[in-house]
Amino acid sequence: MFRNPLTWLLLLIASTALAACCGSVPCDCRDELDDALVFRFNTDVSTTQGFRPEELSTVYIRRVPLDSAQKPISETIAVTGGRRPTVQTVTINNSQPFVQSGTRKLDEYRYTIYLGTRRAPTDSFIVSNIRLLDDTEADGCCSCNVNLVKKLQVNDGPDLDLSKELSDTVLLSRKR
């Protein structure tokens, strides 16, 4: 069916104007950190719950799929401080520090963060019952992912609701 050339011209102008409007607006969503769980070690050595710097030279993280039929059964990596002599924080995200395996997200695993050596851990923190619920919020030309629910447990303690907190960081202290 042949359309009036004026209709085509108006359609071209409208789509160009819309693309120019949205194309010039930068979106700063920080979506890559939305699901991230950040753990900071207590380094206050004036208390009995703080870790000494030498204890934080290497931190190990093990992840185990909740579905035991999944392969690999478990993976362990070592995190070092890089240029710093100690590890201050550990971030667990869908693709960090482990490579994302298929479409599984970080809430489909249980994690263990431990200090010491791989064979003889001195302190360990079991991160379990991770629950994430996301939604998309649109504002004009930008569409950003937003966490509605972000909860977890450390060492079978009470639920930590990071979606309600001002900070997404969990403080890890020595158990005593």
PDB file of N, CA, C and O in Angstrom, residues 40-76:
ATOM      1  N   ARG A  40      33.645  -6.202  53.914  1.00  0.00           N
ATOM      2  CA  ARG A  40      34.809  -5.467  54.404  1.00  0.00           C
ATOM      3  C   ARG A  40      35.271  -6.114  55.696  1.00  0.00           C
ATOM      4  O   ARG A  40      34.467  -6.454  56.561  1.00  0.00           O
ATOM      5  N   PHE A  41      36.570  -6.295  55.810  1.00  0.00           N
ATOM      6  CA  PHE A  41      37.128  -6.919  57.008  1.00  0.00           C
ATOM      7  C   PHE A  41      37.364  -5.882  58.089  1.00  0.00           C
ATOM      8  O   PHE A  41      37.844  -4.780  57.809  1.00  0.00           O
ATOM      9  N   ASN A  42      37.033  -6.232  59.313  1.00  0.00           N
ATOM     10  CA  ASN A  42      37.288  -5.376  60.465  1.00  0.00           C
ATOM     11  C   ASN A  42      38.796  -5.398  60.726  1.00  0.00           C
ATOM     12  O   ASN A  42      39.354  -6.430  61.077  1.00  0.00           O
ATOM     13  N   THR A  43      39.458  -4.272  60.555  1.00  0.00           N
ATOM     14  CA  THR A  43      40.909  -4.196  60.753  1.00  0.00           C
ATOM     15  C   THR A  43      41.268  -3.408  62.010  1.00  0.00           C
ATOM     16  O   THR A  43      42.417  -3.005  62.174  1.00  0.00           O
ATOM     17  N   ASP A  44      40.295  -3.207  62.876  1.00  0.00           N
ATOM     18  CA  ASP A  44      40.540  -2.501  64.129  1.00  0.00           C
ATOM     19  C   ASP A  44      41.184  -3.472  65.117  1.00  0.00           C
ATOM     20  O   ASP A  44      40.500  -4.227  65.796  1.00  0.00           O
ATOM     21  N   VAL A  45      42.512  -3.473  65.189  1.00  0.00           N
ATOM     22  CA  VAL A  45      43.229  -4.421  66.050  1.00  0.00           C
ATOM     23  C   VAL A  45      43.180  -4.034  67.521  1.00  0.00           C
ATOM     24  O   VAL A  45      43.660  -4.780  68.362  1.00  0.00           O
ATOM     25  N   SER A  46      42.581  -2.889  67.838  1.00  0.00           N
ATOM     26  CA  SER A  46      42.449  -2.515  69.245  1.00  0.00           C
ATOM     27  C   SER A  46      41.353  -3.345  69.932  1.00  0.00           C
ATOM     28  O   SER A  46      41.258  -3.349  71.142  1.00  0.00           O
ATOM     29  N   THR A  47      40.531  -4.036  69.130  1.00  0.00           N
ATOM     30  CA  THR A  47      39.516  -4.923  69.693  1.00  0.00           C
ATOM     31  C   THR A  47      39.920  -6.370  69.392  1.00  0.00           C
ATOM     32  O   THR A  47      40.766  -6.627  68.542  1.00  0.00           O
ATOM     33  N   THR A  48      39.304  -7.303  70.070  1.00  0.00           N
ATOM     34  CA  THR A  48      39.613  -8.713  69.828  1.00  0.00           C
ATOM     35  C   THR A  48      38.939  -9.225  68.556  1.00  0.00           C
ATOM     36  O   THR A  48      39.205 -10.335  68.127  1.00  0.00           O
ATOM     37  N   GLN A  49      38.088  -8.418  67.936  1.00  0.00           N
ATOM     38  CA  GLN A  49      37.374  -8.849  66.742  1.00  0.00           C
ATOM     39  C   GLN A  49      38.052  -8.403  65.456  1.00  0.00           C
ATOM     40  O   GLN A  49      37.623  -8.783  64.377  1.00  0.00           O
ATOM     41  N   GLY A  50      39.093  -7.590  65.556  1.00  0.00           N
ATOM     42  CA  GLY A  50      39.776  -7.101  64.367  1.00  0.00           C
ATOM     43  C   GLY A  50      40.818  -8.082  63.856  1.00  0.00           C
ATOM     44  O   GLY A  50      41.388  -8.864  64.613  1.00  0.00           O
ATOM     45  N   PHE A  51      41.066  -8.035  62.548  1.00  0.00           N
ATOM     46  CA  PHE A  51      42.074  -8.900  61.924  1.00  0.00           C
ATOM     47  C   PHE A  51      43.384  -8.143  61.779  1.00  0.00           C
ATOM     48  O   PHE A  51      43.394  -6.963  61.439  1.00  0.00           O
ATOM     49  N   ARG A  52      44.494  -8.835  62.034  1.00  0.00           N
ATOM     50  CA  ARG A  52      45.820  -8.254  61.830  1.00  0.00           C
ATOM     51  C   ARG A  52      46.130  -8.243  60.337  1.00  0.00           C
ATOM     52  O   ARG A  52      45.647  -9.098  59.587  1.00  0.00           O
ATOM     53  N   PRO A  53      46.953  -7.293  59.873  1.00  0.00           N
ATOM     54  CA  PRO A  53      47.254  -7.209  58.435  1.00  0.00           C
ATOM     55  C   PRO A  53      47.803  -8.511  57.851  1.00  0.00           C
ATOM     56  O   PRO A  53      47.440  -8.881  56.737  1.00  0.00           O
ATOM     57  N   GLU A  54      48.649  -9.216  58.582  1.00  0.00           N
ATOM     58  CA  GLU A  54      49.211 -10.460  58.040  1.00  0.00           C
ATOM     59  C   GLU A  54      48.147 -11.540  57.831  1.00  0.00           C
ATOM     60  O   GLU A  54      48.319 -12.449  57.018  1.00  0.00           O
ATOM     61  N   GLU A  55      47.033 -11.449  58.544  1.00  0.00           N
ATOM     62  CA  GLU A  55      45.950 -12.418  58.363  1.00  0.00           C
ATOM     63  C   GLU A  55      45.168 -12.161  57.077  1.00  0.00           C
ATOM     64  O   GLU A  55      44.463 -13.042  56.589  1.00  0.00           O
ATOM     65  N   LEU A  56      45.297 -10.955  56.547  1.00  0.00           N
ATOM     66  CA  LEU A  56      44.529 -10.573  55.368  1.00  0.00           C
ATOM     67  C   LEU A  56      45.388 -10.498  54.108  1.00  0.00           C
ATOM     68  O   LEU A  56      45.008  -9.847  53.140  1.00  0.00           O
ATOM     69  N   SER A  57      46.531 -11.169  54.104  1.00  0.00           N
ATOM     70  CA  SER A  57      47.367 -11.140  52.897  1.00  0.00           C
ATOM     71  C   SER A  57      46.716 -11.916  51.759  1.00  0.00           C
ATOM     72  O   SER A  57      46.826 -11.546  50.595  1.00  0.00           O
ATOM     73  N   THR A  58      46.020 -12.994  52.074  1.00  0.00           N
ATOM     74  CA  THR A  58      45.286 -13.782  51.077  1.00  0.00           C
ATOM     75  C   THR A  58      43.961 -14.211  51.681  1.00  0.00           C
ATOM     76  O   THR A  58      43.903 -14.690  52.807  1.00  0.00           O
ATOM     77  N   VAL A  59      42.896 -14.036  50.906  1.00  0.00           N
ATOM     78  CA  VAL A  59      41.563 -14.442  51.309  1.00  0.00           C
ATOM     79  C   VAL A  59      41.072 -15.451  50.271  1.00  0.00           C
ATOM     80  O   VAL A  59      41.230 -15.230  49.074  1.00  0.00           O
ATOM     81  N   TYR A  60      40.498 -16.533  50.735  1.00  0.00           N
ATOM     82  CA  TYR A  60      39.982 -17.567  49.838  1.00  0.00           C
ATOM     83  C   TYR A  60      38.462 -17.490  49.797  1.00  0.00           C
ATOM     84  O   TYR A  60      37.815 -17.235  50.811  1.00  0.00           O
ATOM     85  N   ILE A  61      37.920 -17.718  48.610  1.00  0.00           N
ATOM     86  CA  ILE A  61      36.469 -17.744  48.440  1.00  0.00           C
ATOM     87  C   ILE A  61      36.111 -19.043  47.721  1.00  0.00           C
ATOM     88  O   ILE A  61      36.692 -19.368  46.686  1.00  0.00           O
ATOM     89  N   ARG A  62      35.181 -19.756  48.304  1.00  0.00           N
ATOM     90  CA  ARG A  62      34.692 -20.986  47.669  1.00  0.00           C
ATOM     91  C   ARG A  62      33.208 -20.805  47.377  1.00  0.00           C
ATOM     92  O   ARG A  62      32.469 -20.279  48.203  1.00  0.00           O
ATOM     93  N   ARG A  63      32.802 -21.236  46.184  1.00  0.00           N
ATOM     94  CA  ARG A  63      31.377 -21.209  45.864  1.00  0.00           C
ATOM     95  C   ARG A  63      30.923 -22.620  45.515  1.00  0.00           C
ATOM     96  O   ARG A  63      31.628 -23.374  44.856  1.00  0.00           O
ATOM     97  N   VAL A  64      29.731 -22.928  45.994  1.00  0.00           N
ATOM     98  CA  VAL A  64      29.132 -24.241  45.774  1.00  0.00           C
ATOM     99  C   VAL A  64      27.721 -24.010  45.243  1.00  0.00           C
ATOM    100  O   VAL A  64      26.951 -23.273  45.864  1.00  0.00           O
ATOM    101  N   PRO A  65      27.359 -24.609  44.110  1.00  0.00           N
ATOM    102  CA  PRO A  65      25.992 -24.441  43.596  1.00  0.00           C
ATOM    103  C   PRO A  65      24.970 -25.026  44.564  1.00  0.00           C
ATOM    104  O   PRO A  65      25.216 -26.057  45.199  1.00  0.00           O
ATOM    105  N   LEU A  66      23.837 -24.384  44.695  1.00  0.00           N
ATOM    106  CA  LEU A  66      22.776 -24.896  45.552  1.00  0.00           C
ATOM    107  C   LEU A  66      22.182 -26.169  44.961  1.00  0.00           C
ATOM    108  O   LEU A  66      21.773 -27.062  45.693  1.00  0.00           O
ATOM    109  N   ASP A  67      22.154 -26.259  43.643  1.00  0.00           N
ATOM    110  CA  ASP A  67      21.691 -27.459  42.958  1.00  0.00           C
ATOM    111  C   ASP A  67      22.886 -28.403  42.834  1.00  0.00           C
ATOM    112  O   ASP A  67      23.810 -28.156  42.067  1.00  0.00           O
ATOM    113  N   SER A  68      22.883 -29.480  43.605  1.00  0.00           N
ATOM    114  CA  SER A  68      24.055 -30.359  43.667  1.00  0.00           C
ATOM    115  C   SER A  68      24.324 -31.107  42.368  1.00  0.00           C
ATOM    116  O   SER A  68      25.387 -31.687  42.198  1.00  0.00           O
ATOM    117  N   ALA A  69      23.400 -31.074  41.433  1.00  0.00           N
ATOM    118  CA  ALA A  69      23.622 -31.734  40.153  1.00  0.00           C
ATOM    119  C   ALA A  69      24.461 -30.869  39.209  1.00  0.00           C
ATOM    120  O   ALA A  69      24.902 -31.328  38.161  1.00  0.00           O
ATOM    121  N   GLN A  70      24.685 -29.626  39.560  1.00  0.00           N
ATOM    122  CA  GLN A  70      25.441 -28.710  38.708  1.00  0.00           C
ATOM    123  C   GLN A  70      26.926 -29.033  38.742  1.00  0.00           C
ATOM    124  O   GLN A  70      27.457 -29.475  39.743  1.00  0.00           O
ATOM    125  N   LYS A  71      27.597 -28.768  37.644  1.00  0.00           N
ATOM    126  CA  LYS A  71      29.050 -28.913  37.558  1.00  0.00           C
ATOM    127  C   LYS A  71      29.636 -27.539  37.327  1.00  0.00           C
ATOM    128  O   LYS A  71      29.048 -26.746  36.611  1.00  0.00           O
ATOM    129  N   PRO A  72      30.763 -27.196  37.862  1.00  0.00           N
ATOM    130  CA  PRO A  72      31.552 -27.958  38.814  1.00  0.00           C
ATOM    131  C   PRO A  72      30.889 -27.963  40.187  1.00  0.00           C
ATOM    132  O   PRO A  72      30.110 -27.081  40.517  1.00  0.00           O
ATOM    133  N   ILE A  73      31.232 -28.960  40.974  1.00  0.00           N
ATOM    134  CA  ILE A  73      30.650 -29.108  42.308  1.00  0.00           C
ATOM    135  C   ILE A  73      31.001 -27.904  43.178  1.00  0.00           C
ATOM    136  O   ILE A  73      30.158 -27.331  43.831  1.00  0.00           O
ATOM    137  N   SER A  74      32.274 -27.516  43.193  1.00  0.00           N
ATOM    138  CA  SER A  74      32.689 -26.318  43.928  1.00  0.00           C
ATOM    139  C   SER A  74      33.936 -25.744  43.263  1.00  0.00           C
ATOM    140  O   SER A  74      34.658 -26.440  42.568  1.00  0.00           O
ATOM    141  N   GLU A  75      34.131 -24.458  43.487  1.00  0.00           N
ATOM    142  CA  GLU A  75      35.305 -23.759  42.964  1.00  0.00           C
ATOM    143  C   GLU A  75      35.880 -22.914  44.080  1.00  0.00           C
ATOM    144  O   GLU A  75      35.131 -22.347  44.879  1.00  0.00           O
ATOM    145  N   THR A  76      37.196 -22.804  44.130  1.00  0.00           N
ATOM    146  CA  THR A  76      37.855 -21.968  45.131  1.00  0.00           C
ATOM    147  C   THR A  76      38.867 -21.080  44.423  1.00  0.00           C
ATOM    148  O   THR A  76      39.592 -21.540  43.541  1.00  0.00           O
TER     149      THR A  76
END
